[in-house]
Amino acid sequence: MKKYFFINYVKEKICVDEVIGIDIFVEGNNNKLTAKEESFIIKDREEKKSIFSKDLVKSIVLGRKVSITTKAINLALENDIPIIVLDDLRRVKGRFWSHNISKSFILKSKQYSFFRRVEGLEFARKWIKKKIEYQLQHIERLEKNRDNDEIRKEKQRIRSCLKKIESISLTNEKIRERLMGYEGVSSRNYFSVIERYLPKRWNFTKREHRNSKNPYNIVLNYLFGILYIVCERELVVAGLDPYYGILHSNGVNRKALLYDFIEPFRDVCFQIAFSMFSRKKIALYHFEEVKGKVFISRELRITLAEVLYSKIEKENGVLERVKDEIKLLIEEIEKNDFYD
C-alpha cells in the first residue's frame, strides 16, 4: 500500500496505518532535508520537524526552494533510496546515483533486455490498444444524442485499426512501424470526429504537436506537457530509464519509454480539452500571438492545470493508474528476467 508525505503548498498529509513505505515529496517554503543517525529529518522555516526512519522511506523527490544536506544524500545512497530533483515546472532534472550496483541499476539492465524482446513489444501493443479503446469510448459518449452516419464510419475505421493492431505478428520485421502507423491512422479518425463535435469557431484541420496556432491543439499540447511531467517522475522514481523505449526510437535526449508509456493515459487530456471548449470555458481572449507564435494566457494555464491535477491526484485517479501500470511493467520485466 503506497503512502505519500507532502511538504509544499499542498497541505501536510500522511496516514501511518499499515504503512509499508513512504514517498517523500518536498517542495517550497525553503524546507530543508537533513539526516541524523538512521532517520531523515525535514525542517520548515519555523524549524518544525518531521522525522522518518530510513526503513520507511521508498523515495525522495525534491521540488523548488528546497535544500538538502550531504548527510541526507549519504543516508539515501547507502540505503538505495532514490533522490529525484525536479525543476520549477516539476520536470525531472536529475537523480543522485551510487557508485555501487543498486537495485535501480539492475532493474534498468533488465529493462533494456526486456524491451528488445517480443514480450516488451506485447506491452507496447497493449498501451496503444488501451489508448484507442479510450478514444472509442469518448466518441461513444459524445454520440449518445447525435446520430450520424459519418461518425459511425469513423468508428468503424478505428475498430479496423484496432483489429489490425491485435492481429499483427510481433515477429514481423516492421512491427514497430506498423503498430505506430495503425495508431496514427486511428488517431486521425478520432480527431476527425472531435472536429465535427466542436463549436465551429474552434474547428481544426489536423492534429499539430509543435508551434501550432490552433487553440484546440495548443490546449491539448499544454495538457500533455503536464501529463508528461507526472509520468516521467513516476517512471524515474520507480527506477526505470525513461530514455530507453520499445516503439519510439532511442537517442540523445529522446525520452522513448515516456513516449511509449504515456499513450493509455492521454484520454484524460482528450476529455478535458473537449469539455472545456464545448462548454464554452475557453474564449479567444485566452490566446495571444507574439512574434508568430500563439500562447495561452496565464489565467487559462492555471485553470487547465487545476482541472488536470484534480483528476490526476484524486482517489483512483490518473496517478493511481500510472503507478499501477508501472507496477505491472516491473513485474513483467522481473518475470521475464534475461539479465545475467
mmCIF file of C-alpha atoms in Angstrom:
data_model
loop_
_atom_site.group_PDB
_atom_site.id
_atom_site.type_symbol
_atom_site.label_atom_id
_atom_site.label_comp_id
_atom_site.label_asym_id
_atom_site.label_seq_id
_atom_site.Cartn_x
_atom_site.Cartn_y
_atom_site.Cartn_z
ATOM 1 C CA MET A 1 0.000 0.000 0.000
ATOM 2 C CA LYS A 2 1.538 3.293 -1.097
ATOM 3 C CA LYS A 3 1.692 6.333 1.127
ATOM 4 C CA TYR A 4 2.909 9.862 0.485
ATOM 5 C CA PHE A 5 4.193 12.697 2.600
ATOM 6 C CA PHE A 6 3.942 16.155 1.085
ATOM 7 C CA ILE A 7 5.598 19.289 2.411
ATOM 8 C CA ASN A 8 4.744 22.062 -0.022
ATOM 9 C CA TYR A 9 1.843 24.316 -0.839
ATOM 10 C CA VAL A 10 -0.327 21.185 -0.687
ATOM 11 C CA LYS A 11 -1.266 20.740 2.968
ATOM 12 C CA GLU A 12 0.692 18.228 5.006
ATOM 13 C CA LYS A 13 -0.900 14.819 4.866
ATOM 14 C CA ILE A 14 0.129 11.382 5.995
ATOM 15 C CA CYS A 15 -1.609 8.231 7.114
ATOM 16 C CA VAL A 16 0.526 5.852 9.134
ATOM 17 C CA ASP A 17 -1.888 2.928 9.301
ATOM 18 C CA GLU A 18 -0.434 -0.156 7.635
ATOM 19 C CA VAL A 19 2.354 1.897 6.071
ATOM 20 C CA ILE A 20 4.933 -0.210 4.264
ATOM 21 C CA GLY A 21 6.749 2.664 2.579
ATOM 22 C CA ILE A 22 6.575 6.411 2.088
ATOM 23 C CA ASP A 23 7.445 8.522 -0.935
ATOM 24 C CA ILE A 24 8.594 11.915 0.371
ATOM 25 C CA PHE A 25 7.893 14.924 -1.861
ATOM 26 C CA VAL A 26 9.390 18.160 -0.501
ATOM 27 C CA GLU A 27 8.686 21.487 -2.171
ATOM 28 C CA GLY A 28 8.511 25.194 -1.354
ATOM 29 C CA ASN A 29 8.772 27.391 1.754
ATOM 30 C CA ASN A 30 12.558 26.867 1.979
ATOM 31 C CA ASN A 31 12.173 23.450 3.559
ATOM 32 C CA LYS A 32 15.367 21.600 4.450
ATOM 33 C CA LEU A 33 16.012 17.874 4.280
ATOM 34 C CA THR A 34 18.757 16.536 6.516
ATOM 35 C CA ALA A 35 19.512 13.335 8.422
ATOM 36 C CA LYS A 36 20.548 12.173 11.855
ATOM 37 C CA GLU A 37 21.640 8.648 12.677
ATOM 38 C CA GLU A 38 19.196 6.395 10.792
ATOM 39 C CA SER A 39 16.431 8.907 10.063
ATOM 40 C CA PHE A 40 15.585 11.659 7.594
ATOM 41 C CA ILE A 41 14.528 14.995 9.079
ATOM 42 C CA ILE A 42 12.506 17.643 7.262
ATOM 43 C CA LYS A 43 12.544 21.157 8.734
ATOM 44 C CA ASP A 44 10.321 24.011 7.634
ATOM 45 C CA ARG A 45 11.122 27.705 8.017
ATOM 46 C CA GLU A 46 9.698 27.671 11.566
ATOM 47 C CA GLU A 47 12.076 24.788 12.407
ATOM 48 C CA LYS A 48 9.149 22.394 12.776
ATOM 49 C CA LYS A 49 10.492 18.876 12.276
ATOM 50 C CA SER A 50 9.108 15.750 10.599
ATOM 51 C CA ILE A 51 11.202 12.619 11.179
ATOM 52 C CA PHE A 52 11.159 9.416 9.103
ATOM 53 C CA SER A 53 13.126 6.228 9.613
ATOM 54 C CA LYS A 54 15.255 5.235 6.617
ATOM 55 C CA ASP A 55 13.469 1.861 6.647
ATOM 56 C CA LEU A 56 10.174 3.615 5.968
ATOM 57 C CA VAL A 57 11.265 5.806 3.039
ATOM 58 C CA LYS A 58 10.962 4.443 -0.518
ATOM 59 C CA SER A 59 11.935 7.557 -2.457
ATOM 60 C CA ILE A 60 12.657 11.287 -2.071
ATOM 61 C CA VAL A 61 11.523 13.879 -4.613
ATOM 62 C CA LEU A 62 12.816 17.447 -4.289
ATOM 63 C CA GLY A 63 10.995 20.372 -5.874
ATOM 64 C CA ARG A 64 11.710 24.105 -5.919
ATOM 65 C CA LYS A 65 13.003 26.141 -2.957
ATOM 66 C CA VAL A 66 14.336 23.129 -1.040
ATOM 67 C CA SER A 67 17.778 22.382 0.375
ATOM 68 C CA ILE A 68 19.332 19.017 1.204
ATOM 69 C CA THR A 69 22.423 18.178 3.255
ATOM 70 C CA THR A 70 25.177 15.716 2.400
ATOM 71 C CA LYS A 71 24.106 13.689 5.448
ATOM 72 C CA ALA A 72 20.701 13.122 3.872
ATOM 73 C CA ILE A 73 22.246 12.327 0.482
ATOM 74 C CA ASN A 74 24.672 9.814 2.017
ATOM 75 C CA LEU A 75 21.921 8.116 4.041
ATOM 76 C CA ALA A 76 19.813 7.766 0.908
ATOM 77 C CA LEU A 77 22.701 6.431 -1.191
ATOM 78 C CA GLU A 78 23.726 3.929 1.497
ATOM 79 C CA ASN A 79 20.181 2.549 1.594
ATOM 80 C CA ASP A 80 19.492 2.627 -2.146
ATOM 81 C CA ILE A 81 16.765 5.266 -1.746
ATOM 82 C CA PRO A 82 16.379 7.292 -4.975
ATOM 83 C CA ILE A 83 16.610 11.096 -4.753
ATOM 84 C CA ILE A 84 14.916 12.807 -7.700
ATOM 85 C CA VAL A 85 15.413 16.525 -8.382
ATOM 86 C CA LEU A 86 12.701 18.499 -10.225
ATOM 87 C CA ASP A 87 12.892 21.883 -11.932
ATOM 88 C CA ASP A 88 10.434 24.756 -11.421
ATOM 89 C CA LEU A 89 7.922 23.081 -13.762
ATOM 90 C CA ARG A 90 8.224 19.794 -11.846
ATOM 91 C CA ARG A 91 10.063 18.122 -14.705
ATOM 92 C CA VAL A 92 12.753 15.598 -13.760
ATOM 93 C CA LYS A 93 16.084 17.407 -13.770
ATOM 94 C CA GLY A 94 18.284 14.610 -12.473
ATOM 95 C CA ARG A 95 18.900 11.908 -9.934
ATOM 96 C CA PHE A 96 21.560 11.035 -7.362
ATOM 97 C CA TRP A 97 23.427 7.804 -8.152
ATOM 98 C CA SER A 98 25.528 5.481 -6.031
ATOM 99 C CA HIS A 99 28.771 4.036 -7.422
ATOM 100 C CA ASN A 100 27.715 0.642 -6.114
ATOM 101 C CA ILE A 101 25.472 -1.670 -8.139
ATOM 102 C CA SER A 102 21.999 -0.729 -6.938
ATOM 103 C CA LYS A 103 18.508 -2.153 -7.357
ATOM 104 C CA SER A 104 17.826 0.587 -9.876
ATOM 105 C CA PHE A 105 20.919 -0.356 -11.927
ATOM 106 C CA ILE A 106 19.825 -3.990 -12.031
ATOM 107 C CA LEU A 107 16.244 -3.036 -12.966
ATOM 108 C CA LYS A 108 17.457 -0.850 -15.841
ATOM 109 C CA SER A 109 19.652 -3.670 -17.125
ATOM 110 C CA LYS A 110 16.638 -5.980 -17.108
ATOM 111 C CA GLN A 111 14.539 -3.256 -18.764
ATOM 112 C CA TYR A 112 16.964 -2.959 -21.702
ATOM 113 C CA SER A 113 16.877 -6.708 -22.264
ATOM 114 C CA PHE A 114 13.100 -6.980 -21.883
ATOM 115 C CA PHE A 115 12.352 -4.139 -24.317
ATOM 116 C CA ARG A 116 14.375 -5.844 -27.063
ATOM 117 C CA ARG A 117 12.203 -8.950 -26.886
ATOM 118 C CA VAL A 118 8.740 -9.893 -28.116
ATOM 119 C CA GLU A 119 7.457 -9.659 -24.533
ATOM 120 C CA GLY A 120 8.351 -5.970 -24.489
ATOM 121 C CA LEU A 121 6.595 -5.367 -27.806
ATOM 122 C CA GLU A 122 3.476 -7.007 -26.404
ATOM 123 C CA PHE A 123 3.454 -4.480 -23.585
ATOM 124 C CA ALA A 124 3.753 -1.572 -26.038
ATOM 125 C CA ARG A 125 0.947 -3.014 -28.152
ATOM 126 C CA LYS A 126 -1.246 -3.172 -25.063
ATOM 127 C CA TRP A 127 -0.605 0.522 -24.334
ATOM 128 C CA ILE A 128 -1.602 1.529 -27.876
ATOM 129 C CA LYS A 129 -4.737 -0.635 -27.734
ATOM 130 C CA LYS A 130 -5.781 0.996 -24.461
ATOM 131 C CA LYS A 131 -5.365 4.459 -25.944
ATOM 132 C CA ILE A 132 -7.532 3.580 -28.964
ATOM 133 C CA GLU A 133 -10.170 1.888 -26.806
ATOM 134 C CA TYR A 134 -10.426 5.017 -24.637
ATOM 135 C CA GLN A 135 -10.803 7.135 -27.780
ATOM 136 C CA LEU A 136 -13.663 4.916 -28.937
ATOM 137 C CA GLN A 137 -15.328 5.215 -25.530
ATOM 138 C CA HIS A 138 -15.034 9.001 -25.721
ATOM 139 C CA ILE A 139 -16.696 9.047 -29.142
ATOM 140 C CA GLU A 140 -19.489 6.784 -27.939
ATOM 141 C CA ARG A 141 -20.232 9.104 -25.012
ATOM 142 C CA LEU A 142 -20.407 12.084 -27.370
ATOM 143 C CA GLU A 143 -22.536 10.139 -29.831
ATOM 144 C CA LYS A 144 -25.412 9.328 -27.447
ATOM 145 C CA ASN A 145 -27.665 12.140 -28.608
ATOM 146 C CA ARG A 146 -26.158 12.679 -32.049
ATOM 147 C CA ASP A 147 -26.829 10.011 -34.645
ATOM 148 C CA ASN A 148 -24.517 10.462 -37.632
ATOM 149 C CA ASP A 149 -23.531 8.123 -40.479
ATOM 150 C CA GLU A 150 -20.108 9.728 -40.885
ATOM 151 C CA ILE A 151 -19.327 9.255 -37.212
ATOM 152 C CA ARG A 152 -20.264 5.588 -37.432
ATOM 153 C CA LYS A 153 -17.913 5.202 -40.401
ATOM 154 C CA GLU A 154 -15.060 6.812 -38.467
ATOM 155 C CA LYS A 155 -15.711 4.467 -35.542
ATOM 156 C CA GLN A 156 -15.585 1.504 -37.902
ATOM 157 C CA ARG A 157 -12.262 2.695 -39.281
ATOM 158 C CA ILE A 158 -10.879 2.991 -35.747
ATOM 159 C CA ARG A 159 -12.099 -0.521 -34.912
ATOM 160 C CA SER A 160 -10.448 -1.786 -38.090
ATOM 161 C CA CYS A 161 -7.096 -0.300 -36.970
ATOM 162 C CA LEU A 162 -7.593 -1.871 -33.562
ATOM 163 C CA LYS A 163 -8.143 -5.314 -35.120
ATOM 164 C CA LYS A 164 -5.021 -4.935 -37.251
ATOM 165 C CA ILE A 165 -3.000 -4.000 -34.189
ATOM 166 C CA GLU A 166 -4.343 -7.029 -32.325
ATOM 167 C CA SER A 167 -3.646 -9.453 -35.187
ATOM 168 C CA ILE A 168 -0.226 -8.341 -36.410
ATOM 169 C CA SER A 169 2.624 -10.724 -35.602
ATOM 170 C CA LEU A 170 5.124 -9.324 -33.130
ATOM 171 C CA THR A 171 7.916 -11.094 -35.020
ATOM 172 C CA ASN A 172 7.209 -9.016 -38.138
ATOM 173 C CA GLU A 173 10.421 -7.220 -39.072
ATOM 174 C CA LYS A 174 8.499 -3.929 -39.434
ATOM 175 C CA ILE A 175 6.370 -4.391 -36.337
ATOM 176 C CA ARG A 176 7.271 -1.026 -34.805
ATOM 177 C CA GLU A 177 6.482 0.939 -37.956
ATOM 178 C CA ARG A 178 3.185 -0.911 -38.429
ATOM 179 C CA LEU A 179 1.986 -0.523 -34.847
ATOM 180 C CA MET A 180 2.734 3.197 -34.886
ATOM 181 C CA GLY A 181 1.240 3.525 -38.356
ATOM 182 C CA TYR A 182 -2.097 1.985 -37.346
ATOM 183 C CA GLU A 183 -2.110 4.087 -34.184
ATOM 184 C CA GLY A 184 -1.573 7.204 -36.285
ATOM 185 C CA VAL A 185 -4.436 6.349 -38.628
ATOM 186 C CA SER A 186 -6.847 5.653 -35.757
ATOM 187 C CA SER A 187 -5.869 8.958 -34.113
ATOM 188 C CA ARG A 188 -6.652 10.868 -37.317
ATOM 189 C CA ASN A 189 -10.073 9.189 -37.398
ATOM 190 C CA TYR A 190 -10.643 10.095 -33.750
ATOM 191 C CA PHE A 191 -9.747 13.766 -34.269
ATOM 192 C CA SER A 192 -11.956 13.858 -37.353
ATOM 193 C CA VAL A 193 -14.871 13.030 -35.053
ATOM 194 C CA ILE A 194 -13.798 15.537 -32.392
ATOM 195 C CA GLU A 195 -13.558 18.273 -35.025
ATOM 196 C CA ARG A 196 -17.178 17.618 -36.040
ATOM 197 C CA TYR A 197 -18.441 17.930 -32.477
ATOM 198 C CA LEU A 198 -16.523 21.086 -31.551
ATOM 199 C CA PRO A 199 -18.172 24.510 -31.914
ATOM 200 C CA LYS A 200 -17.332 25.809 -35.412
ATOM 201 C CA ARG A 201 -15.080 28.622 -34.233
ATOM 202 C CA TRP A 202 -12.692 26.027 -32.735
ATOM 203 C CA ASN A 203 -12.541 23.662 -35.720
ATOM 204 C CA PHE A 204 -9.117 22.424 -36.755
ATOM 205 C CA THR A 205 -7.922 20.603 -39.860
ATOM 206 C CA LYS A 206 -5.294 18.344 -38.293
ATOM 207 C CA ARG A 207 -3.506 17.465 -35.067
ATOM 208 C CA GLU A 208 -0.378 19.586 -34.616
ATOM 209 C CA HIS A 209 2.204 18.871 -31.923
ATOM 210 C CA ARG A 210 4.555 21.844 -32.150
ATOM 211 C CA ASN A 211 4.226 25.548 -32.905
ATOM 212 C CA SER A 212 0.529 25.204 -33.611
ATOM 213 C CA LYS A 213 -1.607 28.334 -33.915
ATOM 214 C CA ASN A 214 -4.839 26.428 -33.458
ATOM 215 C CA PRO A 215 -6.318 26.893 -29.947
ATOM 216 C CA TYR A 216 -7.519 23.291 -29.586
ATOM 217 C CA ASN A 217 -4.113 21.885 -30.445
ATOM 218 C CA ILE A 218 -2.380 24.396 -28.174
ATOM 219 C CA VAL A 219 -4.563 23.467 -25.179
ATOM 220 C CA LEU A 220 -4.141 19.757 -25.819
ATOM 221 C CA ASN A 221 -0.351 20.160 -26.064
ATOM 222 C CA TYR A 222 -0.279 22.088 -22.787
ATOM 223 C CA LEU A 223 -2.253 19.360 -21.004
ATOM 224 C CA PHE A 224 0.016 16.679 -22.448
ATOM 225 C CA GLY A 225 3.013 18.633 -21.165
ATOM 226 C CA ILE A 226 1.729 18.311 -17.600
ATOM 227 C CA LEU A 227 0.926 14.628 -18.091
ATOM 228 C CA TYR A 228 4.465 14.005 -19.408
ATOM 229 C CA ILE A 229 5.891 15.532 -16.243
ATOM 230 C CA VAL A 230 3.783 13.302 -13.977
ATOM 231 C CA CYS A 231 4.525 10.097 -15.907
ATOM 232 C CA GLU A 232 8.266 10.761 -16.173
ATOM 233 C CA ARG A 233 8.557 11.469 -12.463
ATOM 234 C CA GLU A 234 6.860 8.159 -11.604
ATOM 235 C CA LEU A 235 8.992 6.181 -14.069
ATOM 236 C CA VAL A 236 12.206 7.646 -12.637
ATOM 237 C CA VAL A 237 11.119 7.152 -9.009
ATOM 238 C CA ALA A 238 10.360 3.504 -9.827
ATOM 239 C CA GLY A 239 13.912 3.061 -11.138
ATOM 240 C CA LEU A 240 13.139 2.784 -14.859
ATOM 241 C CA ASP A 241 15.045 4.577 -17.615
ATOM 242 C CA PRO A 242 12.645 6.946 -19.437
ATOM 243 C CA TYR A 243 15.138 7.296 -22.311
ATOM 244 C CA TYR A 244 15.078 3.637 -23.375
ATOM 245 C CA GLY A 245 11.797 2.651 -25.008
ATOM 246 C CA ILE A 246 10.142 -0.001 -27.111
ATOM 247 C CA LEU A 247 8.396 1.589 -30.106
ATOM 248 C CA HIS A 248 9.778 5.115 -30.159
ATOM 249 C CA SER A 249 13.384 5.334 -31.279
ATOM 250 C CA ASN A 250 16.092 5.748 -28.664
ATOM 251 C CA GLY A 251 18.543 8.613 -28.949
ATOM 252 C CA VAL A 252 20.208 11.519 -27.184
ATOM 253 C CA ASN A 253 17.615 13.455 -25.137
ATOM 254 C CA ARG A 254 14.755 11.344 -26.531
ATOM 255 C CA LYS A 255 12.565 10.006 -23.731
ATOM 256 C CA ALA A 256 11.472 6.986 -25.723
ATOM 257 C CA LEU A 257 9.906 4.995 -22.866
ATOM 258 C CA LEU A 258 7.978 8.065 -21.712
ATOM 259 C CA TYR A 259 6.529 8.492 -25.228
ATOM 260 C CA ASP A 260 5.534 4.810 -25.284
ATOM 261 C CA PHE A 261 4.211 4.705 -21.740
ATOM 262 C CA ILE A 262 2.023 7.826 -21.833
ATOM 263 C CA GLU A 263 -0.331 6.512 -24.545
ATOM 264 C CA PRO A 264 -3.017 4.858 -22.348
ATOM 265 C CA PHE A 265 -3.252 7.960 -20.135
ATOM 266 C CA ARG A 266 -3.815 10.561 -22.843
ATOM 267 C CA ASP A 267 -7.573 10.050 -22.581
ATOM 268 C CA VAL A 268 -7.844 12.360 -19.573
ATOM 269 C CA CYS A 269 -6.361 15.232 -21.632
ATOM 270 C CA PHE A 270 -8.640 14.474 -24.600
ATOM 271 C CA GLN A 271 -11.691 14.657 -22.345
ATOM 272 C CA ILE A 272 -10.639 17.848 -20.549
ATOM 273 C CA ALA A 273 -9.821 19.698 -23.784
ATOM 274 C CA PHE A 274 -13.107 18.748 -25.445
ATOM 275 C CA SER A 275 -15.144 19.562 -22.339
ATOM 276 C CA MET A 276 -13.527 22.989 -21.883
ATOM 277 C CA PHE A 277 -14.145 24.022 -25.491
ATOM 278 C CA SER A 278 -17.625 22.531 -25.897
ATOM 279 C CA ARG A 279 -18.862 24.029 -22.596
ATOM 280 C CA LYS A 280 -17.541 27.477 -23.603
ATOM 281 C CA LYS A 281 -14.991 27.645 -20.787
ATOM 282 C CA ILE A 282 -12.402 28.912 -23.269
ATOM 283 C CA ALA A 283 -12.574 32.165 -25.241
ATOM 284 C CA LEU A 284 -10.467 33.840 -27.915
ATOM 285 C CA TYR A 285 -9.035 36.317 -25.411
ATOM 286 C CA HIS A 286 -7.263 33.369 -23.713
ATOM 287 C CA PHE A 287 -4.823 33.266 -26.664
ATOM 288 C CA GLU A 288 -2.241 35.815 -27.756
ATOM 289 C CA GLU A 289 0.059 35.810 -30.777
ATOM 290 C CA VAL A 290 3.602 37.047 -30.169
ATOM 291 C CA LYS A 291 6.237 37.037 -32.941
ATOM 292 C CA GLY A 292 4.346 34.472 -34.965
ATOM 293 C CA LYS A 293 3.640 32.113 -32.044
ATOM 294 C CA VAL A 294 0.358 31.726 -30.175
ATOM 295 C CA PHE A 295 0.436 31.460 -26.371
ATOM 296 C CA ILE A 296 -2.159 30.577 -23.719
ATOM 297 C CA SER A 297 -2.964 33.230 -21.123
ATOM 298 C CA ARG A 298 -1.785 32.718 -17.551
ATOM 299 C CA GLU A 299 -5.421 32.566 -16.412
ATOM 300 C CA LEU A 300 -6.210 29.652 -18.726
ATOM 301 C CA ARG A 301 -2.950 27.839 -17.900
ATOM 302 C CA ILE A 302 -3.852 27.909 -14.212
ATOM 303 C CA THR A 303 -7.389 26.689 -14.898
ATOM 304 C CA LEU A 304 -6.217 23.826 -17.117
ATOM 305 C CA ALA A 305 -3.558 22.757 -14.604
ATOM 306 C CA GLU A 306 -6.069 22.784 -11.742
ATOM 307 C CA VAL A 307 -8.572 20.670 -13.694
ATOM 308 C CA LEU A 308 -5.956 18.151 -14.795
ATOM 309 C CA TYR A 309 -4.250 17.833 -11.402
ATOM 310 C CA SER A 310 -7.646 17.309 -9.757
ATOM 311 C CA LYS A 311 -8.111 14.265 -11.989
ATOM 312 C CA ILE A 312 -4.510 13.119 -11.543
ATOM 313 C CA GLU A 313 -4.434 13.263 -7.748
ATOM 314 C CA LYS A 314 -7.964 12.183 -6.798
ATOM 315 C CA GLU A 315 -8.554 8.718 -5.340
ATOM 316 C CA ASN A 316 -8.425 6.110 -8.118
ATOM 317 C CA GLY A 317 -7.393 8.898 -10.500
ATOM 318 C CA VAL A 318 -4.733 9.089 -13.196
ATOM 319 C CA LEU A 319 -1.804 8.889 -10.765
ATOM 320 C CA GLU A 320 -3.140 5.602 -9.406
ATOM 321 C CA ARG A 321 -3.460 4.270 -12.956
ATOM 322 C CA VAL A 322 0.093 5.359 -13.775
ATOM 323 C CA LYS A 323 1.537 3.712 -10.661
ATOM 324 C CA ASP A 324 -0.435 0.508 -11.255
ATOM 325 C CA GLU A 325 0.803 0.307 -14.852
ATOM 326 C CA ILE A 326 4.408 0.839 -13.751
ATOM 327 C CA LYS A 327 3.992 -1.903 -11.168
ATOM 328 C CA LEU A 328 2.685 -4.287 -13.841
ATOM 329 C CA LEU A 329 5.560 -3.373 -16.154
ATOM 330 C CA ILE A 330 8.197 -4.014 -13.491
ATOM 331 C CA GLU A 331 6.557 -7.311 -12.551
ATOM 332 C CA GLU A 332 6.684 -8.372 -16.204
ATOM 333 C CA ILE A 333 10.321 -7.283 -16.528
ATOM 334 C CA GLU A 334 11.235 -9.301 -13.427
ATOM 335 C CA LYS A 335 9.234 -12.323 -14.598
ATOM 336 C CA ASN A 336 10.999 -12.322 -17.962
ATOM 337 C CA ASP A 337 14.449 -11.821 -16.457
ATOM 338 C CA PHE A 338 17.061 -12.494 -19.122
ATOM 339 C CA TYR A 339 19.681 -10.333 -17.444
ATOM 340 C CA ASP A 340 22.708 -12.249 -16.132
#
